[in-house]
Structure formats: structure tokens, C-alpha cells
Short mmCIF file of C-alpha atoms in Angstrom, two decimals:
data_model
loop_
_atom_site.label_atom_id
_atom_site.label_comp_id
_atom_site.label_asym_id
_atom_site.label_seq_id
_atom_site.Cartn_x
_atom_site.Cartn_y
_atom_site.Cartn_z
CA MET A 1 97.77 55.75 81.22
CA ALA A 2 101.44 55.36 81.47
CA GLY A 3 101.53 57.69 84.21
CA MET A 4 101.08 60.80 82.17
CA LEU A 5 97.94 63.02 82.91
CA ARG A 6 95.76 63.09 80.05
CA VAL A 7 94.38 66.31 79.10
CA GLY A 8 91.69 67.55 76.92
CA VAL A 9 91.71 71.15 75.69
CA LEU A 10 88.65 73.10 74.68
CA ALA A 11 89.28 76.15 72.52
CA SER A 12 87.37 78.68 70.43
CA GLY A 13 89.82 80.97 68.73
CA GLY A 14 93.49 81.32 67.96
CA GLY A 15 94.58 78.59 70.26
CA THR A 16 97.51 80.34 71.62
CA ASN A 17 96.91 79.12 75.16
CA LEU A 18 96.54 75.41 73.26
CA GLN A 19 100.14 76.34 71.76
CA ALA A 20 101.59 77.12 75.00
CA LEU A 21 100.29 73.72 76.41
CA LEU A 22 101.56 71.90 73.74
CA GLU A 23 105.10 73.41 73.78
CA GLY A 24 105.13 73.71 77.64
CA VAL A 25 103.76 70.46 78.81
CA HIS A 26 102.75 68.18 75.86
CA GLU A 27 104.60 64.64 76.27
CA ARG A 28 106.69 65.94 79.20
CA GLU A 29 104.49 66.39 82.41
CA ALA A 30 101.02 65.73 80.58
CA ARG A 31 99.71 64.29 77.30
CA ILE A 32 97.24 66.36 75.34
CA VAL A 33 95.05 63.80 73.84
CA ALA A 34 92.03 65.73 72.63
CA VAL A 35 91.17 69.27 71.52
CA ALA A 36 87.61 70.11 71.00
CA THR A 37 86.13 73.29 69.57
CA ASP A 38 82.74 75.04 68.86
CA GLN A 39 84.09 76.89 65.95
CA PRO A 40 84.55 74.93 62.78
CA ASP A 41 87.37 77.59 61.72
CA ALA A 42 89.05 77.64 65.07
CA LEU A 43 92.75 78.04 64.50
CA ALA A 44 93.28 75.78 67.37
CA LEU A 45 92.28 72.66 65.18
CA GLU A 46 95.33 73.15 62.98
CA ARG A 47 97.55 73.38 65.81
CA ALA A 48 96.23 70.16 66.92
CA ARG A 49 96.56 68.58 63.39
CA ILE A 50 100.03 69.82 63.50
CA ALA A 51 100.86 68.18 66.99
CA ALA A 52 98.91 64.87 65.86
CA VAL A 53 96.68 65.51 68.68
CA PRO A 54 92.98 64.07 67.70
CA ALA A 55 90.65 67.10 67.35
CA ALA A 56 86.89 67.52 66.76
CA THR A 57 84.21 70.48 66.21
CA PHE A 58 80.86 70.66 68.08
CA PRO A 59 79.04 73.51 66.26
CA ARG A 60 76.26 74.78 68.06
CA GLY A 61 73.97 74.30 65.19
CA ALA A 62 74.56 70.62 64.99
CA TYR A 63 72.81 70.02 68.22
CA PRO A 64 69.53 70.44 69.41
CA ASP A 65 70.49 72.61 72.42
CA ARG A 66 73.82 73.16 74.67
CA VAL A 67 72.95 70.49 77.04
CA ALA A 68 73.21 68.05 73.92
CA ARG A 69 76.22 69.50 72.68
CA ASP A 70 78.07 69.33 75.91
CA VAL A 71 76.99 65.77 76.37
CA ALA A 72 78.54 64.91 72.81
CA ILE A 73 81.75 66.94 73.87
CA GLY A 74 81.86 65.17 77.16
CA ASP A 75 81.40 61.75 75.65
CA TRP A 76 83.94 62.17 73.22
CA LEU A 77 86.57 63.68 76.00
CA GLU A 78 86.07 60.49 78.03
CA ALA A 79 86.51 58.14 74.91
CA GLN A 80 89.78 59.85 74.55
CA GLY A 81 90.39 58.92 78.00
CA VAL A 82 90.54 62.71 79.25
CA GLU A 83 91.47 63.03 82.99
CA LEU A 84 91.59 66.86 83.24
CA VAL A 85 89.77 69.65 81.16
CA VAL A 86 91.56 72.72 80.25
CA LEU A 87 89.47 75.57 78.72
CA ALA A 88 92.08 77.52 76.88
CA GLY A 89 90.21 80.48 75.32
CA TYR A 90 86.89 78.59 75.15
CA MET A 91 84.24 81.33 74.68
CA ALA A 92 81.05 79.14 75.18
CA ILE A 93 79.10 78.71 78.38
CA LEU A 94 79.62 75.04 79.60
CA ASP A 95 76.14 73.21 80.71
CA GLY A 96 76.10 72.48 84.43
CA SER A 97 75.75 68.78 83.81
CA PHE A 98 79.26 68.81 81.99
CA ILE A 99 80.76 70.78 84.95
CA ALA A 100 79.06 68.15 87.41
CA ARG A 101 80.69 65.23 84.96
CA PHE A 102 84.13 66.63 85.44
CA ARG A 103 83.88 67.86 89.02
CA ASP A 104 86.95 69.70 89.89
CA ARG A 105 88.66 68.40 86.67
CA ILE A 106 87.98 71.50 84.76
CA ILE A 107 90.43 74.42 84.98
CA ASN A 108 90.25 77.93 83.18
CA VAL A 109 92.43 80.67 82.46
CA HIS A 110 90.91 84.22 82.69
CA PRO A 111 92.46 87.52 81.98
CA SER A 112 91.90 89.49 85.18
CA LEU A 113 92.64 89.07 89.06
CA LEU A 114 89.33 87.15 89.96
CA PRO A 115 87.06 87.98 91.59
CA ALA A 116 87.42 91.34 89.92
CA PHE A 117 86.13 91.46 86.21
CA PRO A 118 84.54 88.08 85.58
CA GLY A 119 82.84 87.39 82.69
CA LEU A 120 83.19 88.57 78.82
CA ASP A 121 85.72 91.51 78.19
CA ALA A 122 87.74 91.47 81.37
CA ILE A 123 90.47 93.66 79.94
CA GLY A 124 87.88 96.14 78.81
CA GLN A 125 85.85 96.06 82.21
CA ALA A 126 89.29 96.68 83.92
CA LEU A 127 90.08 99.77 81.87
CA ASP A 128 86.69 101.12 82.27
CA TYR A 129 87.20 101.05 86.21
CA GLY A 130 90.44 102.43 85.70
CA VAL A 131 92.63 99.88 87.60
CA LYS A 132 96.48 100.16 87.78
CA VAL A 133 97.09 96.66 88.39
CA PHE A 134 96.06 93.95 85.71
CA GLY A 135 96.69 90.14 85.71
CA VAL A 136 95.77 86.59 85.14
CA THR A 137 94.00 83.91 87.10
CA VAL A 138 93.75 80.28 86.77
CA HIS A 139 90.87 78.52 88.53
CA PHE A 140 88.91 75.63 88.77
CA VAL A 141 85.54 75.61 87.03
CA ASP A 142 82.26 75.62 88.84
CA GLU A 143 78.73 76.31 87.99
CA GLY A 144 79.31 80.26 88.30
CA VAL A 145 81.05 82.45 86.02
CA ASP A 146 84.71 82.61 86.80
CA THR A 147 83.80 81.96 90.23
CA GLY A 148 85.73 78.76 91.13
CA ALA A 149 88.54 78.17 93.55
CA ILE A 150 91.85 79.96 92.35
CA ILE A 151 94.89 77.88 91.50
CA LEU A 152 97.29 80.47 90.17
CA GLN A 153 97.25 84.35 89.87
CA ARG A 154 99.95 86.65 88.70
CA ALA A 155 99.85 90.48 88.57
CA VAL A 156 101.35 93.01 86.41
CA GLU A 157 101.32 96.71 87.13
CA LEU A 158 100.23 98.74 83.95
CA PRO A 159 99.55 102.24 85.48
CA ASP A 160 99.41 103.91 82.23
CA ALA A 161 97.46 101.68 80.11
CA THR A 162 94.57 103.13 78.05
CA GLY A 163 93.64 100.60 75.67
CA PRO A 164 93.17 97.04 75.43
CA GLY A 165 96.14 96.29 72.97
CA ALA A 166 98.68 97.22 75.33
CA VAL A 167 97.14 95.13 78.25
CA LEU A 168 96.75 92.03 76.03
CA VAL A 169 100.51 92.09 75.19
CA SER A 170 101.40 92.13 78.70
CA LEU A 171 98.85 89.53 79.95
CA ARG A 172 99.16 87.07 77.10
CA PRO A 173 102.69 85.89 78.32
CA LEU A 174 101.52 85.64 81.80
CA GLU A 175 98.45 83.37 80.54
CA HIS A 176 100.98 81.22 78.35
CA ALA A 177 102.95 80.64 81.59
CA LEU A 178 100.61 80.11 84.07
CA LEU A 179 98.08 77.86 82.26
CA PRO A 180 100.87 75.25 81.44
CA GLU A 181 102.20 75.66 84.84
CA ALA A 182 98.71 74.69 86.32
CA VAL A 183 98.55 71.56 84.18
CA ARG A 184 102.11 70.88 85.41
CA LEU A 185 101.28 70.97 89.03
CA ILE A 186 98.02 69.13 88.74
CA ALA A 187 99.80 66.42 86.78
CA ALA A 188 102.46 66.02 89.49
CA GLY A 189 99.64 65.65 92.13
CA ARG A 190 100.63 68.97 93.83
CA VAL A 191 97.40 70.65 93.83
CA HIS A 192 94.85 70.17 96.60
CA ARG A 193 92.07 71.90 98.32
CA ASP A 194 92.72 73.00 101.86
CA PRO A 195 90.09 70.45 103.78
CA ALA A 196 89.33 73.29 106.47
CA HIS A 197 88.73 75.56 103.68
CA PRO A 198 87.71 74.31 100.27
CA ARG A 199 87.83 77.57 98.46
CA ARG A 200 91.88 77.73 99.02
CA VAL A 201 93.87 75.83 96.78
CA VAL A 202 97.01 74.40 98.21
CA VAL A 203 100.08 73.81 95.82
CA ASP A 204 102.58 71.44 97.46
CA ALA A 205 106.11 72.68 97.62
CA LEU A 206 108.72 70.22 95.82
CA MET B 1 100.20 128.54 101.58
CA ALA B 2 104.10 129.06 100.86
CA GLY B 3 103.64 126.55 97.91
CA MET B 4 103.19 123.42 100.06
CA LEU B 5 100.07 121.54 99.90
CA ARG B 6 98.05 121.68 103.17
CA VAL B 7 97.01 118.19 104.22
CA GLY B 8 94.64 117.04 106.95
CA VAL B 9 94.60 113.52 107.97
CA LEU B 10 91.97 111.52 109.32
CA ALA B 11 92.84 108.44 111.43
CA SER B 12 91.10 106.10 113.99
CA GLY B 13 93.66 103.78 115.41
CA GLY B 14 97.48 103.24 115.44
CA GLY B 15 98.20 105.78 112.91
CA THR B 16 101.12 104.06 111.36
CA ASN B 17 100.08 105.62 107.71
CA LEU B 18 100.02 108.93 109.44
CA GLN B 19 103.56 108.19 110.65
CA ALA B 20 104.40 107.32 107.10
CA LEU B 21 102.96 110.60 105.84
CA LEU B 22 104.88 112.54 108.58
CA GLU B 23 108.17 110.82 107.80
CA GLY B 24 107.62 110.58 103.87
CA VAL B 25 106.30 113.85 103.12
CA HIS B 26 105.74 116.19 105.77
CA GLU B 27 107.47 119.59 105.36
CA ARG B 28 108.90 118.34 102.08
CA GLU B 29 106.44 118.00 99.51
CA ALA B 30 103.45 118.69 101.51
CA ARG B 31 102.56 120.13 104.98
CA ILE B 32 100.30 118.10 107.24
CA VAL B 33 98.47 120.91 109.10
CA ALA B 34 95.69 118.79 111.00
CA VAL B 35 95.09 115.30 112.44
CA ALA B 36 91.51 114.33 113.26
CA THR B 37 90.24 111.38 115.04
CA ASP B 38 86.94 109.78 116.05
CA GLN B 39 88.76 107.99 118.83
CA PRO B 40 89.94 109.77 121.84
CA ASP B 41 92.61 107.20 122.46
CA ALA B 42 93.86 107.11 118.93
CA LEU B 43 97.59 106.71 118.75
CA ALA B 44 97.51 108.95 115.93
CA LEU B 45 96.95 111.89 118.49
CA GLU B 46 100.25 110.95 120.15
CA ARG B 47 102.04 111.06 116.76
CA ALA B 48 100.60 114.40 115.84
CA ARG B 49 101.70 115.86 119.19
CA ILE B 50 105.22 114.66 118.90
CA ALA B 51 105.40 116.16 115.38
CA ALA B 52 103.90 119.44 116.73
CA VAL B 53 100.69 119.25 114.27
CA PRO B 54 97.51 120.43 115.47
CA ALA B 55 95.01 117.73 116.28
CA ALA B 56 91.69 117.33 117.36
CA THR B 57 89.24 114.48 118.49
CA PHE B 58 85.47 114.54 117.28
CA PRO B 59 83.83 111.67 119.30
CA ARG B 60 80.47 110.20 117.97
CA GLY B 61 79.02 110.72 121.19
CA ALA B 62 79.49 114.28 121.24
CA TYR B 63 77.36 115.15 118.14
CA PRO B 64 73.71 114.57 117.57
CA ASP B 65 74.50 112.43 114.38
CA ARG B 66 77.18 111.76 112.02
CA VAL B 67 76.16 114.72 109.63
CA ALA B 68 76.73 117.06 112.60
CA ARG B 69 79.87 115.66 113.55
CA ASP B 70 81.21 115.60 109.83
CA VAL B 71 80.23 119.13 109.68
CA ALA B 72 82.27 119.98 112.75
CA ILE B 73 85.22 118.06 111.23
CA GLY B 74 84.94 119.88 107.92
CA ASP B 75 84.73 123.20 109.57
CA TRP B 76 88.02 122.37 111.74
CA LEU B 77 89.78 121.26 108.62
CA GLU B 78 89.03 124.13 106.58
CA ALA B 79 90.02 126.63 109.60
CA GLN B 80 93.44 124.96 109.29
CA GLY B 81 93.38 125.69 105.45
CA VAL B 82 93.44 121.86 104.51
CA GLU B 83 93.62 121.38 100.64
CA LEU B 84 93.74 117.53 100.91
CA VAL B 85 92.04 115.41 103.08
CA VAL B 86 93.72 111.98 103.70
CA LEU B 87 92.01 108.97 105.35
CA ALA B 88 94.62 107.29 107.09
CA GLY B 89 93.07 103.94 108.74
CA TYR B 90 89.86 106.15 109.31
CA MET B 91 87.11 103.69 110.12
CA ALA B 92 84.11 105.74 110.24
CA ILE B 93 81.91 106.05 107.17
CA LEU B 94 82.03 110.07 106.06
CA ASP B 95 78.65 111.74 105.58
CA GLY B 96 77.91 112.67 101.85
CA SER B 97 77.90 116.18 102.72
CA PHE B 98 81.33 116.02 103.82
CA ILE B 99 82.26 114.07 100.50
CA ALA B 100 80.69 116.87 98.51
CA ARG B 101 82.43 119.71 100.51
CA PHE B 102 85.81 118.33 99.57
CA ARG B 103 84.87 117.01 96.26
CA ASP B 104 88.05 115.30 94.61
CA ARG B 105 90.17 116.33 97.57
CA ILE B 106 89.68 113.29 99.66
CA ILE B 107 91.98 110.37 99.27
CA ASN B 108 91.97 107.00 100.96
CA VAL B 109 94.16 103.72 101.39
CA HIS B 110 92.48 100.15 101.37
CA PRO B 111 94.11 96.92 101.71
CA SER B 112 92.90 95.26 98.68
CA LEU B 113 93.33 95.58 94.79
CA LEU B 114 90.03 97.30 94.27
CA PRO B 115 87.15 96.50 93.10
CA ALA B 116 87.79 93.52 94.75
CA PHE B 117 87.03 93.22 98.63
CA PRO B 118 85.65 96.70 99.26
CA GLY B 119 84.53 97.59 102.75
CA LEU B 120 85.48 96.20 106.04
CA ASP B 121 88.09 93.36 106.57
CA ALA B 122 89.25 93.34 103.16
CA ILE B 123 92.35 91.01 104.07
CA GLY B 124 89.94 88.39 105.50
CA GLN B 125 87.60 88.68 102.54
CA ALA B 126 90.49 88.01 100.32
CA LEU B 127 91.56 85.07 102.44
CA ASP B 128 88.08 83.50 102.44
CA TYR B 129 87.83 83.96 98.74
CA GLY B 130 91.35 82.04 98.31
CA VAL B 131 93.22 84.71 96.15
CA LYS B 132 96.90 84.30 95.25
CA VAL B 133 97.55 87.93 94.81
CA PHE B 134 96.98 90.74 97.31
CA GLY B 135 97.42 94.43 97.31
CA VAL B 136 96.91 98.11 98.30
CA THR B 137 94.71 100.73 96.59
CA VAL B 138 94.96 104.49 96.98
CA HIS B 139 91.81 106.23 95.64
CA PHE B 140 89.73 109.04 95.48
CA VAL B 141 86.74 108.94 97.94
CA ASP B 142 83.36 109.36 96.47
CA GLU B 143 79.89 108.44 97.94
CA GLY B 144 80.53 104.45 97.46
CA VAL B 145 82.18 102.39 99.59
CA ASP B 146 85.95 102.31 98.26
CA THR B 147 84.31 102.87 94.78
CA GLY B 148 86.38 105.97 93.96
CA ALA B 149 88.75 106.52 90.85
CA ILE B 150 92.20 104.78 91.61
CA ILE B 151 95.28 106.84 91.74
CA LEU B 152 97.94 104.17 92.78
CA GLN B 153 97.83 100.17 93.11
CA ARG B 154 100.38 97.87 94.03
CA ALA B 155 100.11 93.89 94.01
CA VAL B 156 101.95 91.20 96.21
CA GLU B 157 101.88 87.53 95.44
CA LEU B 158 101.07 85.63 98.34
CA PRO B 159 100.15 81.98 97.14
CA ASP B 160 100.73 80.37 100.37
CA ALA B 161 99.14 83.00 102.84
CA THR B 162 96.57 81.28 105.37
CA GLY B 163 96.17 84.06 107.81
CA PRO B 164 95.79 87.72 108.13
CA GLY B 165 98.92 88.33 110.05
CA ALA B 166 101.23 87.41 107.23
CA VAL B 167 99.11 89.43 104.59
CA LEU B 168 99.31 92.50 106.83
CA VAL B 169 103.01 92.15 107.18
CA SER B 170 103.19 92.24 103.41
CA LEU B 171 100.67 94.94 102.74
CA ARG B 172 101.56 97.64 105.40
CA PRO B 173 105.02 98.26 103.82
CA LEU B 174 103.00 99.12 100.59
CA GLU B 175 100.32 101.26 102.03
CA HIS B 176 103.10 103.17 103.93
CA ALA B 177 104.87 103.73 100.17
CA LEU B 178 101.82 104.16 98.34
CA LEU B 179 100.02 106.83 100.55
CA PRO B 180 102.83 109.32 100.69
CA GLU B 181 103.61 108.61 97.12
CA ALA B 182 100.09 109.89 96.30
CA VAL B 183 100.31 112.71 98.34
CA ARG B 184 103.61 113.93 96.84
CA LEU B 185 102.26 113.39 93.40
CA ILE B 186 98.99 115.22 94.08
CA ALA B 187 101.24 118.09 95.81
CA ALA B 188 103.16 118.11 92.66
CA GLY B 189 100.03 118.65 90.52
CA ARG B 190 100.69 115.45 88.83
CA VAL B 191 97.62 113.63 89.16
CA HIS B 192 94.63 114.33 86.87
CA ARG B 193 91.48 112.75 85.64
CA ASP B 194 91.39 111.67 81.85
CA PRO B 195 88.78 114.10 80.66
CA ALA B 196 87.84 111.23 78.15
CA HIS B 197 87.26 108.94 80.73
CA PRO B 198 86.84 110.77 84.35
CA ARG B 199 87.29 107.38 86.17
CA ARG B 200 90.92 106.97 85.02
CA VAL B 201 93.45 108.85 86.72
CA VAL B 202 96.38 109.96 84.84
CA VAL B 203 99.91 110.36 86.62
CA ASP B 204 102.06 113.03 84.79
CA ALA B 205 105.39 111.58 84.16
CA LEU B 206 108.18 113.84 85.16
#
């Protein structure tokens, strides 16, 4: 392992969070050793190729069901020696067996201050509700929808936001800062559950 | 009316939010003309007396039911010419008839970033969940529990918070800033619903 945390990234779309990881932590505090997508045309694949990171596509249609696909993804990630799985804009739901296989070793970034607005279109949900503070959460993935223990959160006040574009412009930089930061902290062994309260994640100070 | 918004405050306990209103807006942008409590020993009564604001207590036991009590409170507030009702640490649930009577003229301050953690012990709920960002919301009161349209919100990052004391110390100053600010904005006629999206509250810029 050469002391560097081996990270696998799952992405579906443009892969800007993958890019933030490649630029922010790759070959520094951690090594991105695998990029998997469910979309054959995901731009993430091209980003992986440019960074010389092994990449693979697992399209839904190529497997009898989600369980079979997620077994294939898990097998491939383990073959690459992945220790931490990062969901970076991965839009498919992961099967429970995948989550159990990588228990407490999967993290996700979500564009809301969880537990508010889990699931799809978090920014649209927040705008519909009429909130004045938006934010980003990095959390461990468990069997629920965006219900896992929170590692990092950051807020931004946007009292005049009316459309998703302006919110996205404000949240994207937070995602691109928080996700690499979480990987960095995990790689450094600074992230633990509070034994007295497992939902609370403790980040050790330096 | 002499041009100054007439505000009635409902409080149950220490009345620090009432004090923030007395110090922050009273006889400036608005006039606090009535303080009502459900607790005969609420410190809010003493604060009202010192500020020479009419105060009254409506103890639960003095009325056959909550409806009757809330009618009495409403009658008294209207007799004082109250135009805006501010819940400042008022711990009793208001009857639907009271809310209808003062439709869109009741505001509340709540120690969470709603819609997360409505209801009692918001700070305890947030600590149990393990959030890293806490906050305060000022909102219009509707028939739901802390579900009304949001006027102002402010967030504070407390990633290492383990107990309610430290969170309260951080949130109290936000409450004491946001609640007077909301009254000030309403008094200035700067708070509106977005006609195209009534859950969204628009605050006019100066």
C-alpha cells in the first residue's frame, strides 16, 4: 500500500468532484486507483484516462439486476485494492450488499445540510421550501437515502436565491473543497466514530 | 398608530429574546405594546414591567381549555392594538383559531435550520443526529409545528459540539440578532411573499 490510502471513485456525470479529488489529494494524501461509472459516456471516464487512473463502466443493461451489477463493481474495486469508496455524483442507488461489503468505507457528498432535503434534486427541494441557508454535507453511506453519519458540513447564506443555477454556483466550490478534505482526513486516520454516540463523527485535531 | 408597528410578544421563560427586542427595536422601528405569558413566574413579566410595557399572564389552569385561553390572549392582544405577534420562547402550542385570527402576522424564532429539527429540543435533536452545522430560523407561524415560511436564517459551524451548552451559547446571539432584525424588516414593510411561490419570503433591499 506504500502508506497511501487507496481510493475508488464512483461517478455518473461530469465528474467535477472526481476532478477535485484528482487535483486535491491524488498522489498526495491518497491515491485514486479506480474510477467506476454506470454511464458509458460519463465525462469522469475521460478525466480518469487523462490522470492515468484505471476506469471501468458498469452499465445497467449489462447485468441481470442491480445486485449483480453492484457485485461486479465491488469485485473490480477490490481487485484494484480499494480501501475507501467515494461517491462523487454517482446517481444510482447502491445495493445493500455493496454497502455491507464496504461498511463504513463509503462516503458521499450531498448538496444540502442533511438531514434536510435528502434524495434527488436537493437544491430544488430547498428552493421549494424557501430556505435562506443552503449547504453541503459529506457523510458515510448507510442503507438509507443520505442518512449516514455526517463527517463534514458547510453552510452558505443565500437569502435571495430564486433559481437552482445561482445555488449550484455557490455550492459546487463547497463540494470541491469538502470532499477532498474528507478523503484527506480519513487518509490521515483522523476520522472516528464517537464510541459513546456512533452517529457522531469525531475529527481529530492535528 | 403613529407610524410605528405595534408588537405583542408571547414568552414562557427567561425572556432573553424579549429583552433583545426591547433593546433592539422598541421605540425605534417598532413599539412593543403587550407581553403575554402562560407562566405566572416568567421572567419576561419582570422585563416588561421594567420597560413599562403592559403585561398579562394567561395560565392554563384559568381556562377550560387551550381554545378558550388562546381566545383570551387574542382578545387582550387586539385590545392593545397589536399588529404583529412575536413568539419569543413561547413554549405552548397555539390553537388554530389563534393562528387564523393573526394569519401571516405571527412570527417565531427556532434554534435550528428548519426544516431540520422542528419541535421541542431542536438542539438535542441536532446533537443526536450528529450535524456539524447548527443555526437559527425566524419564520411565519402556520398550523404546523415550525413549518411556516422562512423569513431569516443564519448558520454556525460547530463541528466539535458534543453538548447542548456550547451550542446554546453559539445560537443565542444569533436568535438575539435575527428576531429583532425580522421585526425591523416587517416594520419597514420590506417583507413579502413571492406571489409566484408563497413559501418564499422576499426581503426588499433598501
